[in-house]
Structure formats: C-alpha cells, structure tokens
Tab-separated table of C-alpha atoms and ligand atoms in Angstrom:
chain	number	residue	atom	x	y	z
A	1	MET	CA	-0.036	-0.216	0.378
A	2	GLU	CA	1.033	3.528	-0.615
A	3	ARG	CA	2.365	5.528	2.006
A	4	ILE	CA	0.890	9.064	1.815
A	5	ALA	CA	2.316	11.948	4.333
A	6	LEU	CA	0.577	15.402	4.203
A	7	PHE	CA	3.170	18.378	5.012
A	8	PRO	CA	0.359	20.786	6.115
A	9	GLY	CA	1.694	24.836	6.812
A	10	SER	CA	0.845	28.412	5.924
A	11	PHE	CA	3.998	28.092	3.257
A	12	ASP	CA	4.148	31.654	3.149
A	13	PRO	CA	6.197	31.619	1.433
A	14	PHE	CA	7.512	27.880	0.933
A	15	THR	CA	11.625	28.155	2.091
A	16	ARG	CA	14.679	26.105	1.677
A	17	GLY	CA	13.707	24.807	5.010
A	18	HIS	CA	10.600	23.445	3.827
A	19	ALA	CA	12.201	22.011	0.811
A	20	ALA	CA	14.961	20.200	2.788
A	21	LEU	CA	11.708	18.605	5.080
A	22	VAL	CA	10.056	17.250	1.777
A	23	ALA	CA	13.164	15.593	1.088
A	24	GLU	CA	13.661	14.012	4.147
A	25	ALA	CA	10.223	12.971	4.010
A	26	LEU	CA	10.553	11.147	0.381
A	27	HIS	CA	13.111	8.971	2.283
A	28	LEU	CA	9.819	7.520	4.267
A	29	PHE	CA	6.968	8.290	2.603
A	30	ASP	CA	5.572	7.249	-1.082
A	31	ARG	CA	4.320	10.576	-1.788
A	32	VAL	CA	4.053	13.719	-0.190
A	33	ILE	CA	1.362	16.402	-0.186
A	34	VAL	CA	2.269	19.692	0.852
A	35	GLY	CA	-1.109	20.813	2.428
A	36	ILE	CA	-1.618	25.068	2.278
A	37	GLY	CA	-3.702	25.486	5.542
A	38	ASN	CA	-6.370	28.448	3.910
A	39	ASN	CA	-6.320	30.662	6.969
A	40	LEU	CA	-9.208	33.206	6.031
A	41	ALA	CA	-8.312	35.494	8.440
A	42	LYS	CA	-4.398	36.114	8.133
A	43	GLU	CA	-3.184	38.455	5.191
A	44	GLY	CA	-0.294	36.843	4.143
A	45	LEU	CA	2.496	37.966	1.757
A	46	LEU	CA	1.363	35.560	-1.173
A	47	SER	CA	-1.679	34.496	-2.060
A	48	VAL	CA	-2.871	31.147	-1.266
A	49	GLY	CA	-3.136	30.712	-4.881
A	50	ASN	CA	0.367	31.814	-5.489
A	51	ARG	CA	1.761	29.777	-2.624
A	52	LYS	CA	0.527	26.806	-4.361
A	53	ARG	CA	1.609	27.652	-8.105
A	54	LEU	CA	5.231	28.625	-6.196
A	55	ILE	CA	5.311	24.484	-4.983
A	56	ASP	CA	3.972	22.973	-7.974
A	57	ASP	CA	6.419	24.654	-10.083
A	58	LEU	CA	9.563	24.090	-7.893
A	59	TYR	CA	8.272	20.101	-7.872
A	60	ALA	CA	6.694	20.321	-11.407
A	61	GLY	CA	9.302	16.998	-12.413
A	62	GLU	CA	8.687	15.071	-8.950
A	63	PRO	CA	5.428	13.058	-9.352
A	64	ARG	CA	5.924	12.288	-5.592
A	65	VAL	CA	5.229	15.495	-4.555
A	66	GLU	CA	1.869	17.324	-4.900
A	67	ALA	CA	0.614	20.852	-3.466
A	68	ALA	CA	-2.995	21.251	-2.044
A	69	VAL	CA	-5.252	24.190	-0.440
A	70	TYR	CA	-7.506	23.388	2.769
A	71	THR	CA	-9.589	24.887	4.858
A	72	GLY	CA	-10.925	23.012	8.172
A	73	LEU	CA	-8.899	20.789	10.545
A	74	THR	CA	-5.257	19.404	9.343
A	75	GLY	CA	-6.579	16.274	10.751
A	76	GLU	CA	-9.800	15.879	8.347
A	77	PHE	CA	-7.927	16.855	5.220
A	78	ALA	CA	-5.128	14.562	6.136
A	79	GLU	CA	-8.081	11.692	6.402
A	80	ARG	CA	-9.502	13.265	2.795
A	81	CYS	CA	-5.741	12.301	1.106
A	82	GLY	CA	-5.492	8.847	2.487
A	83	ALA	CA	-2.359	10.075	4.396
A	84	CYS	CA	-1.199	7.710	7.141
A	85	ALA	CA	1.186	10.645	8.627
A	86	VAL	CA	1.312	14.125	9.298
A	87	ILE	CA	4.657	15.610	9.064
A	88	ARG	CA	5.959	18.835	10.922
A	89	GLY	CA	9.482	19.919	11.167
A	90	VAL	CA	11.199	21.155	14.153
A	91	ARG	CA	14.040	23.624	14.599
A	92	ASN	CA	14.272	23.921	17.873
A	93	THR	CA	12.869	24.002	21.485
A	94	THR	CA	10.565	26.761	20.943
A	95	ASP	CA	8.745	24.837	18.186
A	96	PHE	CA	9.147	21.845	19.757
A	97	GLU	CA	6.600	23.020	22.656
A	98	TYR	CA	3.799	24.288	19.756
A	99	GLU	CA	4.129	20.877	17.944
A	100	ARG	CA	3.906	19.216	21.082
A	101	THR	CA	0.072	20.581	21.833
A	102	MET	CA	-0.885	20.233	18.321
A	103	GLU	CA	0.063	16.787	17.959
A	104	ALA	CA	-1.798	16.131	20.962
A	105	ALA	CA	-5.021	17.923	19.741
A	106	ASN	CA	-4.714	16.000	16.504
A	107	HIS	CA	-3.651	12.545	18.116
A	108	ARG	CA	-7.098	12.859	19.947
A	109	LEU	CA	-9.051	13.841	17.463
A	110	PHE	CA	-7.834	11.766	14.942
A	111	PRO	CA	-5.746	8.442	16.225
A	112	ALA	CA	-5.169	6.892	13.221
A	113	ILE	CA	-2.781	9.681	11.878
A	114	THR	CA	0.472	9.610	13.132
A	115	THR	CA	2.645	12.925	13.549
A	116	VAL	CA	5.822	12.909	12.458
A	117	MET	CA	8.461	15.022	13.726
A	118	LEU	CA	11.783	16.022	11.250
A	119	PHE	CA	14.579	17.892	12.270
A	120	THR	CA	15.013	20.553	10.004
A	121	PRO	CA	18.535	20.163	8.916
A	122	ALA	CA	21.446	22.414	10.757
A	123	GLU	CA	22.042	24.507	7.580
A	124	VAL	CA	18.303	25.909	7.313
A	125	ALA	CA	17.708	25.698	10.627
A	126	ASP	CA	17.514	29.673	10.933
A	127	ILE	CA	15.312	29.932	8.276
A	128	ALA	CA	11.336	30.657	8.844
A	129	SER	CA	8.649	31.953	6.692
A	130	SER	CA	8.333	35.141	8.769
A	131	THR	CA	11.762	36.162	8.090
A	132	VAL	CA	11.496	36.109	4.645
A	133	ARG	CA	8.680	38.154	4.330
A	134	GLU	CA	10.470	40.494	7.116
A	135	VAL	CA	13.127	40.638	4.943
A	136	HIS	CA	11.298	41.135	1.826
A	137	ALA	CA	9.365	44.352	3.249
A	138	PHE	CA	12.769	46.233	3.591
A	139	GLY	CA	13.498	45.273	0.273
A	140	ARG	CA	16.572	42.881	0.668
A	141	SER	CA	16.804	40.143	-1.372
A	142	VAL	CA	15.560	36.716	-0.258
A	143	GLU	CA	16.922	34.422	-2.567
A	144	GLU	CA	18.923	32.771	0.191
A	145	PHE	CA	16.290	31.730	2.271
A	146	MET	CA	13.768	30.532	-0.628
A	147	PRO	CA	14.268	27.037	-2.736
A	148	GLU	CA	17.409	27.189	-5.151
A	149	GLY	CA	16.125	28.553	-8.441
A	150	VAL	CA	13.043	30.029	-6.998
A	151	ASP	CA	12.396	33.740	-7.953
A	152	ILE	CA	9.684	34.829	-4.973
A	153	GLU	CA	8.501	37.945	-7.325
A	154	LYS	CA	7.046	35.670	-9.503
A	155	TYR	CA	4.624	35.114	-7.130
A	156	LEU	CA	3.921	38.421	-5.657
B	1	PNS	O1	3.077	26.950	8.918
B	1	PNS	P1	2.355	26.622	10.043
B	1	PNS	O2	1.832	28.284	10.257
B	1	PNS	O3	3.094	26.399	11.717
B	1	PNS	O4	0.989	25.957	9.813
B	1	PNS	C1	0.091	25.665	11.096
B	1	PNS	C2	-0.798	24.670	10.398
B	1	PNS	C3	-1.566	25.481	9.031
B	1	PNS	C4	-0.441	23.490	10.014
B	1	PNS	C5	-1.704	24.583	12.081
B	1	PNS	O5	-2.451	25.837	11.959
B	1	PNS	C6	-3.238	23.945	11.573
B	1	PNS	O6	-3.204	22.650	11.447
B	1	PNS	N1	-4.726	24.476	11.089
B	1	PNS	C7	-5.858	24.044	11.094
B	1	PNS	C8	-6.396	23.704	12.125
B	1	PNS	C9	-6.237	22.496	12.819
B	1	PNS	O7	-5.999	21.283	12.522
B	1	PNS	N2	-5.227	22.830	13.936
B	1	PNS	C10	-4.732	21.627	14.737
B	1	PNS	C11	-5.686	20.886	15.686
B	1	PNS	S1	-6.561	21.933	16.511
C-alpha cells in the first residue's frame, strides 16, 4: 500500500527549510502532499493560489510531491488525502513546544494519523517564512532563504 504523508503549513512562502523537509519525508513516504492551510483571517505575503503555484513549479519534475490548498482541520484533510502521517519540521525547542500541543490535539481527534516530526537540517534551521516576509518588506533579496532557483517575485 502506498504511504502518503501530509505536510501541512502556511508556506508563506515555501522556503529552503521546507524543501529540505520534503526531501527527508520522501525517504520515508511514497508520496508527500504539501497542504497549504487556508487561514482566512491571515493576510499573507503571497496569495494562497500563488503559494500553491510556487510549490507546483518547484516540484514539476517530482511526481511524488503535490501541493493542495485546504480549509478546516488538518487531521480531516489528512484523512481525505488518505495520508497515514502528518509531517512537521522542528528547528528548536520553541517549535517543539508548539508542535507537542498540536500533535496532542490531532492525536486525540484523529488517532489513525501519526504525526512525524522531522528535524530541519542544521544548515537551514535558521530559516523561517516570517523572516523571509520581513527581509522582503525591507526591500532586500530573499534568494538565500528560498529553494534553489525560486524567484519570489514571480509569485507576488
Ligand atoms: O506553517 P504553520 O503556520 O506552522 O502551519 C500551521 C497549520 C496550518 C499546520 C496549523 O495552524 C493547522 O493545522 N491549522 C488547521 C487547524 C487545525 O487542524 N489545528 C490543529 C488541531 S486543533
């Protein structure tokens, strides 16, 4: 049976750190669905459609990765995707505390879905989408934070 993992997040924007986690997840799962949680209350840098387009373009040559937009609970979407796992990246202890709480809620509501925490590789563990948005807001290039070859200007 195909093992599918859902990798949920805001991905505003998808960064080099996220790409490193997808690469790790592909070691463990047959397919990875990058799920863009559509938080209607949050006005982002990239529209949800453009966040998806960026990920679609990046993985155009990798049939094992796809992007999808969802609203509602991540666990419900994971079930709809036929995923057995939810992937989350952890950079540091701050991430850990948040992830621990989220995992507990998800586990209570969706016991059939296992949360798999992956360590963000050290060389990209400083990268956060919020940093990208801030650097971009101040007019500096964010190329170093973005996956190799991705020009954020195409998705603004
Ligand atoms: O990239 P982020 O901001 O850390 O992603 C957070 C996200 C979208 C994965 C999280 O907020 C989420 O799962 N939202 C949907 C609601 C939900 O299922 N919450 C967890 C159980 S209460």
